[in-house]
Coordinates of C-alpha atoms and ligand atoms in Angstrom, one line a residue:
M84 CA 0.1 -0.2 0.0
A85 CA 1.4 3.4 -0.8
E86 CA 0.6 6.8 0.3
T87 CA 0.5 9.4 -2.3
N88 CA -0.2 13.0 -2.5
S89 CA 0.5 13.4 1.3
P90 CA -0.4 17.1 2.1
R91 CA 1.5 18.8 4.7
R92 CA -1.5 19.8 6.8
P93 CA -3.6 17.0 8.0
P94 CA -6.0 15.9 5.2
K95 CA -9.6 16.8 5.4
A96 CA -10.4 13.6 3.6
R97 CA -8.8 10.2 3.2
V98 CA -9.6 7.9 0.3
F99 CA -8.7 4.4 -0.5
V100 CA -7.9 3.6 -4.1
L101 CA -7.9 -0.1 -4.9
Y102 CA -6.6 -1.1 -8.4
T103 CA -7.9 -4.3 -9.6
G104 CA -6.8 -4.1 -13.2
G105 CA -8.7 -3.1 -16.5
T106 CA -7.8 -1.1 -19.2
I107 CA -7.1 2.0 -17.1
G108 CA -3.9 0.3 -16.0
M109 CA -3.2 -1.6 -19.3
V110 CA 0.1 -1.5 -21.3
P111 CA 0.9 -3.0 -24.7
K112 CA 2.5 -6.3 -24.3
D113 CA 6.2 -6.2 -24.2
G114 CA 5.9 -2.3 -24.2
R115 CA 5.6 -2.4 -28.0
P116 CA 3.0 0.1 -29.1
G117 CA 0.2 -1.9 -31.2
N118 CA 0.6 -5.1 -29.1
P119 CA -2.5 -6.5 -27.6
L120 CA -3.1 -4.7 -24.1
V121 CA -2.2 -6.5 -21.0
P122 CA -2.7 -5.7 -17.3
G123 CA 0.3 -3.3 -16.2
S124 CA 1.7 -2.5 -12.6
I125 CA 0.2 -0.5 -9.9
E126 CA 3.1 2.0 -9.9
Q127 CA 1.8 3.9 -12.8
I128 CA -1.5 4.3 -10.9
E129 CA 0.2 5.6 -7.8
Q130 CA 2.1 8.0 -10.0
A131 CA -1.1 9.3 -11.8
V132 CA -2.7 9.8 -8.6
D133 CA 0.1 11.8 -7.3
R134 CA 0.4 13.8 -10.3
L135 CA -3.2 14.5 -10.9
L136 CA -4.4 15.6 -7.7
P137 CA -3.6 19.1 -6.2
S138 CA -1.8 18.8 -3.2
D139 CA -3.8 21.7 -1.6
L140 CA -7.0 19.9 -2.0
G141 CA -6.8 17.9 1.1
I142 CA -7.4 14.5 -0.1
Q143 CA -4.8 11.7 0.9
C144 CA -5.0 8.8 -1.0
T145 CA -3.8 5.4 -0.3
V146 CA -3.3 3.2 -3.4
A147 CA -3.6 -0.7 -2.9
G148 CA -3.8 -3.7 -5.0
P149 CA -3.7 -5.5 -7.0
L150 CA -5.9 -8.5 -6.1
R151 CA -4.3 -11.7 -5.2
D152 CA -4.4 -12.9 -8.8
G153 CA -2.6 -9.8 -9.9
P154 CA -4.1 -7.3 -12.2
L155 CA -7.3 -8.6 -14.1
D156 CA -8.7 -8.0 -17.3
S157 CA -12.3 -7.9 -15.8
S158 CA -13.6 -10.8 -18.0
D159 CA -11.7 -12.9 -15.5
V160 CA -13.7 -11.6 -12.5
S161 CA -15.2 -14.2 -10.1
A162 CA -17.0 -14.4 -6.9
A163 CA -13.7 -14.9 -5.1
H164 CA -12.5 -11.6 -6.5
W165 CA -15.8 -9.7 -5.4
K166 CA -15.2 -11.3 -1.8
E167 CA -11.6 -10.2 -1.9
I168 CA -12.7 -6.5 -3.0
A169 CA -15.5 -6.5 -0.3
H170 CA -13.2 -7.7 2.3
L171 CA -10.6 -5.0 1.5
V172 CA -13.1 -2.3 1.7
R173 CA -14.2 -3.8 5.1
D174 CA -10.6 -3.9 6.6
A175 CA -10.0 -0.3 5.6
Y176 CA -13.5 1.0 6.5
D177 CA -12.9 2.9 9.6
Q178 CA -9.5 4.5 8.4
F179 CA -11.2 6.1 5.3
D180 CA -13.8 8.5 4.1
G181 CA -14.4 7.0 0.8
F182 CA -13.4 4.4 -1.6
V183 CA -12.4 4.2 -5.2
I184 CA -12.2 0.8 -7.1
L185 CA -10.3 0.7 -10.4
H186 CA -11.9 -1.9 -12.6
G187 CA -12.1 -3.1 -16.2
T188 CA -15.2 -1.9 -17.8
D189 CA -16.3 -5.2 -19.3
T190 CA -18.0 -6.6 -16.0
M191 CA -17.8 -3.3 -13.9
A192 CA -21.7 -3.3 -13.8
Y193 CA -21.4 -6.9 -12.6
T194 CA -19.0 -5.8 -9.7
S195 CA -21.0 -2.6 -8.9
S196 CA -24.2 -4.3 -8.7
V197 CA -22.8 -7.3 -6.5
L198 CA -21.0 -4.8 -4.3
S199 CA -24.2 -3.0 -4.0
F200 CA -25.8 -6.0 -2.2
M201 CA -22.8 -7.4 -0.3
L202 CA -21.7 -3.9 1.6
E203 CA -24.7 -3.8 4.0
N204 CA -25.2 -0.5 5.6
L205 CA -22.9 1.4 3.8
G206 CA -22.3 4.8 5.0
K207 CA -19.5 5.9 2.8
P208 CA -19.0 6.2 -1.0
V209 CA -17.7 3.3 -2.9
V210 CA -17.0 4.5 -6.4
I211 CA -16.0 2.2 -9.2
T212 CA -14.2 3.4 -12.2
G213 CA -11.9 2.5 -15.1
S214 CA -11.5 3.9 -18.5
Q215 CA -11.8 3.0 -22.3
L216 CA -8.2 3.9 -22.9
P217 CA -5.2 3.2 -20.8
L218 CA -3.8 5.8 -18.5
S219 CA -0.7 5.9 -20.9
N220 CA -2.6 6.8 -24.0
P221 CA -2.4 10.5 -24.6
R222 CA -6.1 10.7 -25.4
T223 CA -7.0 8.9 -22.5
D224 CA -10.3 9.3 -20.6
A225 CA -8.7 7.7 -17.5
R226 CA -7.5 10.8 -16.0
L227 CA -10.8 12.3 -15.7
N228 CA -12.6 9.3 -14.6
L229 CA -9.9 8.9 -11.9
V230 CA -9.9 12.5 -10.8
N231 CA -13.7 12.6 -10.7
S232 CA -13.9 9.5 -8.7
I233 CA -11.5 10.7 -6.1
Y234 CA -13.3 13.9 -5.7
I235 CA -16.6 12.3 -5.1
A236 CA -15.1 9.7 -2.7
G237 CA -13.2 12.4 -0.9
Y238 CA -16.5 14.6 -0.5
K239 CA -15.1 16.0 2.9
A240 CA -12.6 17.9 1.2
T241 CA -14.4 18.7 -2.1
G242 CA -17.8 19.7 -0.4
L243 CA -19.7 17.3 -2.5
P244 CA -22.6 15.6 -1.1
R245 CA -21.9 12.2 0.7
L246 CA -22.9 9.0 -1.1
S247 CA -23.9 6.3 1.0
E248 CA -23.9 3.6 -1.6
V249 CA -21.9 2.0 -4.5
A250 CA -21.7 4.2 -7.7
L251 CA -20.2 3.8 -10.9
C252 CA -18.4 7.1 -12.2
F253 CA -17.8 7.1 -16.0
G254 CA -17.5 9.7 -18.6
E255 CA -20.0 12.5 -18.0
S256 CA -22.1 10.5 -15.5
L257 CA -22.2 9.3 -11.9
L258 CA -24.7 6.2 -11.8
R259 CA -26.2 4.1 -9.1
G260 CA -24.0 1.0 -9.0
C261 CA -26.8 -1.6 -9.1
R262 CA -28.6 0.1 -12.0
A263 CA -25.7 0.6 -14.3
R264 CA -24.9 -1.2 -17.5
K265 CA -22.2 -1.0 -19.9
D266 CA -23.7 0.6 -23.1
T267 CA -21.0 0.8 -25.7
T268 CA -17.5 -0.9 -26.3
S269 CA -15.6 2.4 -27.1
D270 CA -17.6 5.6 -26.5
I271 CA -16.0 7.7 -23.8
N272 CA -19.5 7.8 -22.1
G273 CA -19.4 3.9 -21.8
F274 CA -22.2 3.4 -19.4
D275 CA -26.0 4.0 -19.0
S276 CA -28.6 3.6 -16.2
P277 CA -31.7 2.8 -18.4
N278 CA -34.3 2.9 -15.8
F279 CA -33.1 5.3 -13.1
P280 CA -31.6 8.8 -13.7
P281 CA -28.0 9.5 -13.1
L282 CA -27.0 10.3 -9.6
G283 CA -24.7 13.2 -11.0
R284 CA -23.4 15.0 -14.0
L285 CA -19.8 15.3 -14.5
G286 CA -19.2 18.2 -16.9
E287 CA -17.5 21.4 -16.2
Y288 CA -18.9 20.9 -12.6
I289 CA -19.6 17.8 -10.7
S290 CA -23.3 18.2 -9.9
I291 CA -25.0 15.5 -7.8
D292 CA -28.6 15.2 -7.3
R293 CA -29.2 14.9 -3.5
R294 CA -32.8 13.8 -4.1
L295 CA -31.6 10.9 -5.8
L296 CA -29.1 9.5 -3.1
R297 CA -29.8 6.5 -0.8
R298 CA -30.2 7.6 2.7
A299 CA -27.4 6.9 5.0
P300 CA -27.6 4.2 7.5
S301 CA -28.8 4.9 11.2
A302 CA -26.2 4.8 14.0
R303 CA -27.4 1.4 15.0
Q304 CA -27.0 -0.2 11.7
R305 CA -23.5 -1.5 11.4
F306 CA -21.6 -1.6 8.2
A307 CA -21.0 -5.5 7.5
V308 CA -19.9 -7.5 4.4
F309 CA -22.2 -10.1 3.2
D310 CA -20.0 -12.8 1.6
D311 CA -21.8 -16.2 1.7
L312 CA -22.8 -15.8 -2.1
L313 CA -25.0 -18.6 -3.7
E314 CA -23.1 -19.3 -6.9
D315 CA -25.3 -21.7 -8.6
V316 CA -27.2 -18.9 -10.6
A317 CA -27.8 -19.0 -14.2
L318 CA -29.0 -16.4 -16.7
L319 CA -30.6 -17.2 -20.1
D320 CA -32.4 -15.4 -22.8
I321 CA -35.7 -16.7 -24.0
F322 CA -35.9 -16.4 -27.9
P323 CA -38.5 -17.3 -30.5
T324 CA -37.3 -20.7 -31.7
M325 CA -36.4 -22.1 -28.0
T326 CA -37.6 -25.7 -27.7
P327 CA -38.5 -27.6 -24.4
E328 CA -35.6 -29.9 -25.0
L329 CA -33.2 -26.8 -25.2
L330 CA -34.9 -25.0 -22.1
R331 CA -34.7 -28.3 -20.2
Q332 CA -31.1 -28.6 -20.8
M333 CA -30.4 -25.1 -19.5
I334 CA -32.8 -25.0 -16.6
A335 CA -32.2 -28.6 -15.7
P336 CA -35.5 -29.1 -13.5
E337 CA -34.4 -32.6 -12.3
K338 CA -30.8 -31.5 -11.3
K339 CA -29.8 -29.5 -8.2
I340 CA -27.9 -27.0 -10.1
P341 CA -28.7 -24.2 -11.1
R342 CA -30.8 -23.2 -8.1
V343 CA -31.9 -19.8 -9.4
I344 CA -32.3 -19.2 -13.0
I345 CA -32.9 -15.5 -14.4
I346 CA -34.8 -15.6 -17.7
R347 CA -34.7 -12.7 -19.9
T348 CA -38.1 -12.6 -21.5
F349 CA -39.9 -10.6 -24.2
G350 CA -41.2 -7.1 -23.3
A351 CA -43.0 -6.6 -20.1
G352 CA -42.1 -10.2 -19.1
N353 CA -43.8 -12.5 -21.7
M354 CA -42.9 -15.9 -23.3
Q355 CA -44.3 -18.5 -25.5
S356 CA -47.9 -19.7 -25.0
E357 CA -48.9 -23.2 -24.2
R358 CA -51.1 -23.3 -26.9
L359 CA -48.7 -22.7 -29.8
H360 CA -45.4 -24.0 -27.9
P361 CA -46.6 -26.9 -25.8
G362 CA -44.2 -28.1 -23.4
L363 CA -42.1 -24.7 -22.7
I364 CA -44.1 -23.3 -19.8
E365 CA -44.1 -27.0 -18.4
V366 CA -40.3 -27.2 -18.0
I367 CA -40.7 -23.9 -15.9
R368 CA -43.5 -25.3 -13.9
E369 CA -41.4 -28.6 -13.0
A370 CA -38.2 -26.4 -12.3
T371 CA -40.3 -24.2 -9.6
A372 CA -42.2 -27.4 -8.3
R373 CA -38.8 -28.9 -7.6
G374 CA -37.8 -25.8 -5.7
K375 CA -35.8 -23.9 -8.3
A376 CA -36.4 -20.2 -8.4
I377 CA -37.2 -18.4 -11.6
I378 CA -36.6 -14.7 -11.8
N379 CA -38.2 -12.9 -14.6
V380 CA -36.4 -9.9 -16.2
T381 CA -37.0 -8.3 -19.5
Q382 CA -34.8 -8.2 -22.7
C383 CA -35.7 -4.5 -23.2
R384 CA -33.2 -2.1 -22.4
R385 CA -35.8 0.0 -20.6
G386 CA -39.2 -0.6 -18.9
M387 CA -40.4 -3.3 -16.4
V388 CA -41.6 -6.8 -16.2
Q389 CA -45.4 -6.9 -15.2
Q390 CA -46.5 -10.4 -14.8
G391 CA -50.1 -10.7 -15.7
L392 CA -50.5 -7.7 -17.8
Y393 CA -50.6 -10.1 -20.7
E394 CA -51.8 -13.7 -20.8
A395 CA -48.3 -14.4 -22.2
S396 CA -46.9 -13.4 -18.7
A397 CA -49.8 -14.7 -16.5
H398 CA -48.9 -18.2 -17.2
L399 CA -45.2 -17.4 -15.8
A400 CA -46.7 -15.9 -12.7
E401 CA -48.9 -19.1 -12.3
V402 CA -46.1 -21.5 -12.4
G403 CA -44.4 -19.3 -9.9
A404 CA -41.9 -17.1 -11.8
I405 CA -40.5 -14.3 -9.7
S406 CA -41.0 -10.9 -11.1
G407 CA -37.6 -9.0 -11.5
A408 CA -39.4 -5.5 -12.3
D409 CA -37.1 -3.3 -13.8
M410 CA -33.7 -4.8 -12.6
T411 CA -30.9 -5.0 -14.9
P412 CA -29.7 -8.6 -15.4
E413 CA -26.5 -7.5 -13.8
A414 CA -28.5 -6.6 -10.8
A415 CA -30.9 -9.6 -10.8
L416 CA -27.8 -11.7 -10.8
A417 CA -26.2 -9.9 -7.9
K418 CA -29.4 -10.1 -6.0
A419 CA -29.7 -13.7 -6.7
F420 CA -26.1 -14.2 -5.4
V421 CA -27.0 -12.5 -2.2
V422 CA -30.6 -13.1 -1.3
G423 CA -29.8 -16.8 -2.2
G424 CA -27.0 -17.0 0.1
R425 CA -29.0 -15.7 3.0
T426 CA -32.2 -17.4 2.6
S427 CA -34.2 -20.1 0.3
G428 CA -37.7 -21.2 0.0
P429 CA -40.5 -18.7 0.0
G430 CA -38.5 -16.4 1.9
F431 CA -36.3 -16.0 -1.2
A432 CA -39.0 -14.9 -3.3
Q433 CA -40.2 -12.3 -0.9
Q434 CA -36.9 -10.6 -0.8
V435 CA -36.1 -10.7 -4.6
L436 CA -39.8 -9.0 -5.0
R437 CA -38.6 -6.0 -2.6
D438 CA -36.5 -3.1 -3.6
L439 CA -33.5 -3.8 -1.1
V440 CA -30.9 -1.4 -2.2
G441 CA -32.5 0.8 -5.0
E442 CA -31.9 -2.0 -7.6
Q443 CA -35.6 -1.9 -8.7
S444 CA -38.3 1.0 -8.9
V445 CA -41.0 -1.1 -7.1
T446 CA -41.7 -3.6 -4.5
N447 CA -44.1 -6.2 -5.5
H448 CA -46.3 -8.1 -3.0
V449 CA -47.9 -11.4 -4.0
V450 CA -50.8 -12.4 -2.1
Q451 CA -51.7 -16.1 -2.6
F452 CA -55.4 -16.7 -1.9
R453 CA -56.8 -19.9 -0.3
Q454 CA -60.2 -21.4 -1.2
E455 CA -63.3 -21.1 1.0
A456 CA -66.7 -22.7 0.7
A457 CA -69.0 -20.9 -1.8
R458 CA -72.8 -20.4 -1.3
H459 CA -73.5 -21.0 -5.0
A460 CA -72.4 -23.6 -7.5
A461 CA -71.7 -21.0 -10.0
S462 CA -69.4 -19.1 -7.5
C463 CA -65.9 -19.6 -5.9
R464 CA -64.9 -17.8 -2.9
F465 CA -61.4 -17.1 -2.0
Q466 CA -59.5 -15.2 1.1
G467 CA -56.1 -13.5 1.0
D468 CA -54.0 -11.7 3.7
M469 CA -52.9 -8.4 2.4
P470 CA -49.5 -7.1 3.2
G471 CA -49.3 -5.4 6.5
T472 CA -47.2 -2.5 5.2
M473 CA -46.3 -1.0 2.1
D474 CA -42.9 0.4 1.5
G475 CA -43.7 3.2 -1.0
D476 CA -46.7 5.4 -1.3
D477 CA -47.7 5.2 -4.7
L478 CA -49.5 2.1 -6.1
F479 CA -48.4 1.4 -9.5
E480 CA -50.4 -1.7 -10.4
A481 CA -52.6 -4.4 -9.0
V482 CA -53.1 -7.5 -11.2
L483 CA -55.5 -10.2 -10.1
V484 CA -54.5 -13.6 -11.8
V485 CA -57.3 -16.3 -11.6
S486 CA -56.3 -19.7 -13.1
G487 CA -57.4 -23.1 -13.6
V488 CA -60.7 -21.7 -14.5
D489 CA -63.5 -24.1 -15.5
T490 CA -66.8 -22.3 -16.4
G491 CA -68.4 -25.3 -18.1
G492 CA -67.4 -24.7 -21.8
A493 CA -70.0 -22.1 -23.1
P494 CA -69.2 -18.5 -23.5
T495 CA -69.7 -16.5 -20.3
R496 CA -68.9 -13.4 -18.2
L497 CA -66.8 -13.9 -15.1
R498 CA -67.4 -11.3 -12.3
V499 CA -65.4 -10.7 -9.3
F500 CA -66.8 -9.2 -6.1
A501 CA -65.2 -8.2 -2.9
S502 CA -66.5 -8.7 0.4
A503 CA -69.6 -10.2 -0.9
P504 CA -69.7 -14.1 -0.1
G505 CA -73.4 -14.2 -1.2
A506 CA -72.7 -12.8 -4.7
D507 CA -74.3 -15.0 -7.5
P508 CA -75.2 -14.5 -11.1
D509 CA -77.7 -12.3 -10.3
T510 CA -75.7 -9.8 -8.5
P511 CA -75.1 -6.8 -10.9
E512 CA -72.0 -5.0 -11.8
S513 CA -73.5 -1.8 -10.4
D514 CA -73.3 -3.5 -6.8
G515 CA -70.9 -1.7 -4.5
H516 CA -68.7 -4.8 -4.0
F517 CA -68.0 -5.3 -7.7
V518 CA -64.4 -5.3 -8.6
A519 CA -63.9 -6.7 -12.3
A520 CA -65.4 -8.7 -15.0
K521 CA -64.2 -10.4 -18.3
D522 CA -66.1 -12.0 -21.0
L523 CA -64.9 -15.4 -21.7
D524 CA -65.3 -17.7 -24.7
G525 CA -65.4 -20.7 -22.6
S526 CA -62.0 -21.9 -23.3
S527 CA -59.8 -19.5 -21.3
H528 CA -58.1 -21.0 -18.2
R529 CA -56.2 -18.3 -16.8
I530 CA -57.5 -14.5 -16.7
A531 CA -55.5 -11.7 -15.6
F532 CA -57.7 -8.7 -14.1
P533 CA -56.0 -5.4 -13.6
I534 CA -57.8 -3.8 -10.7
K535 CA -55.8 -0.9 -9.7
E536 CA -58.7 1.4 -10.0
R537 CA -60.8 -0.4 -7.2
F538 CA -57.7 -1.4 -5.4
E539 CA -57.7 1.6 -3.0
Q540 CA -61.0 1.1 -1.9
L541 CA -60.6 -2.7 -1.2
F542 CA -57.2 -2.6 0.4
K543 CA -57.0 -2.7 4.0
A544 CA -53.3 -3.2 5.1
G545 CA -52.8 -6.4 7.1
G546 CA -56.7 -7.2 6.6
V547 CA -58.3 -10.3 4.7
L548 CA -59.5 -9.8 1.1
D549 CA -62.5 -11.9 0.6
L550 CA -63.2 -12.6 -3.1
T551 CA -66.0 -14.1 -4.9
L552 CA -65.9 -15.1 -8.5
V553 CA -69.2 -15.7 -10.2
N554 CA -69.7 -17.3 -13.5
T555 CA -72.7 -15.4 -15.0
N556 CA -74.0 -18.1 -17.3
R557 CA -74.9 -20.1 -13.9
A558 CA -73.0 -23.3 -14.9
E559 CA -71.0 -24.5 -12.1
L560 CA -67.7 -22.8 -11.5
A561 CA -64.2 -24.1 -10.6
V562 CA -61.1 -22.1 -10.0
R563 CA -57.7 -23.6 -8.9
D564 CA -55.8 -20.6 -7.9
V565 CA -56.0 -16.9 -7.4
Q566 CA -53.1 -14.6 -6.9
L567 CA -52.9 -10.9 -6.5
S568 CA -49.9 -9.0 -7.2
V569 CA -49.6 -5.7 -5.6
I570 CA -47.0 -3.5 -7.1
E571 CA -46.0 0.0 -5.4
R572 CA -43.5 2.2 -6.5
T573 CA -40.5 2.8 -4.1
V574 CA -38.9 5.6 -6.0
S575 CA -40.9 8.7 -7.3
L576 CA -39.1 10.1 -10.1
Ligands
LIG1660 N1 -11.2 -5.8 -21.2 C1 -11.1 -4.7 -20.4 C2 -11.5 -5.2 -19.0 O1 -12.6 -5.4 -18.6 C3 -11.9 -3.8 -20.8 C4 -11.9 -2.4 -20.2 O2 -11.3 -2.2 -19.0 O3 -12.4 -1.5 -20.8 O4 -10.6 -5.4 -18.2

């Protein structure tokens, strides 16, 4: 470890700079210009920090690194490296005001996402940066990225707002670590945060939007590193010509590994129907039935999974896929590593559905209903326990997914009533307890009712929601399963 830029007066801020590798520190192989780039030594980083920071700024930097495996091309990063980085931050936590991690750009968003979850109750800035061009290149972007990151981590000296989270500093943007994605292979603005605004803009001035920052932990919440990661996690894309055989090989329902599978689906969380692609959804059903967790994130760059919005995602909800909301694939993986290391079973799904460290814009509560005796053969009655508390104050969507519906085959209309156990085919839609209705051609087995409009009147935190479903053509009604997904915004933008 080397101390650079020691001011004569006591420093206002102490910053720990950890060099892990990446283009920022790379040099042409054998020193010959034009040769492939390979990771270089830490000395050039120390020299750069020394040269670039004005000595009267009041920031004292300590440069450490590389990791035990030597400077990395970040394509080599592994869970062992994340643990090593987290432990180095932990060991230095009390002596420093902020941390800068120099890292390759290729997997920087994975590392910034994983650290966002591993560093629990973080009360100091951890800023990850790197560059598209090496420090040694005359046109390098490394100098500005390095200096900006040190200014942000050394907030006590620069007067910038204090970050209590992992951030990624690159080009003109300061991004939340668990929202960032590598966007281009060569642009100087190499990263983006598609579903969350940048925490700051780095132009002529560094301007950080305090309203977007995570709140600092309370005095009772001690900083800790969670390092018992679940590594049996897979990430795979759903695509149009996928066959059940292929999906089966990747998800391996009958094997132990992988234990968590993140599927990247179409649009708002959709995948092929049972009608035209028989067998695909069955593979997922089998996997969840055997205790594997499936997390559903979108292939789109922006936007959110909303299971139940379309029939093409309602079947995923029904077989137990967990909505990954608007998480990036990197954040979904990171969350699976950490939450999977902490818990399994229903607790895992509950945690994944929550916004834990700002990685998603919503918290999703899934209420599973139980069947009760109905008073009429043409109706079915269900009860579900509503969540006791809501994290946010803004209801985004509420979708009731009713599956395994048998209405007797003839066309009909299915009505849903709340707190009306006696509702029957004669109860009109003008009744005050009416919630929603849909026309069915007699062959639908799964129906999604968006009920946001009625939800506020029906919802009582911690109360029991009593639903009666009525088959208006008077034939006997059978329903296997009712699920309510309540999605609330946890960030208001
Ligand atoms: N391959 C390099 C790395 O990720 C790319 C970079 O740093 O820009 O380490």
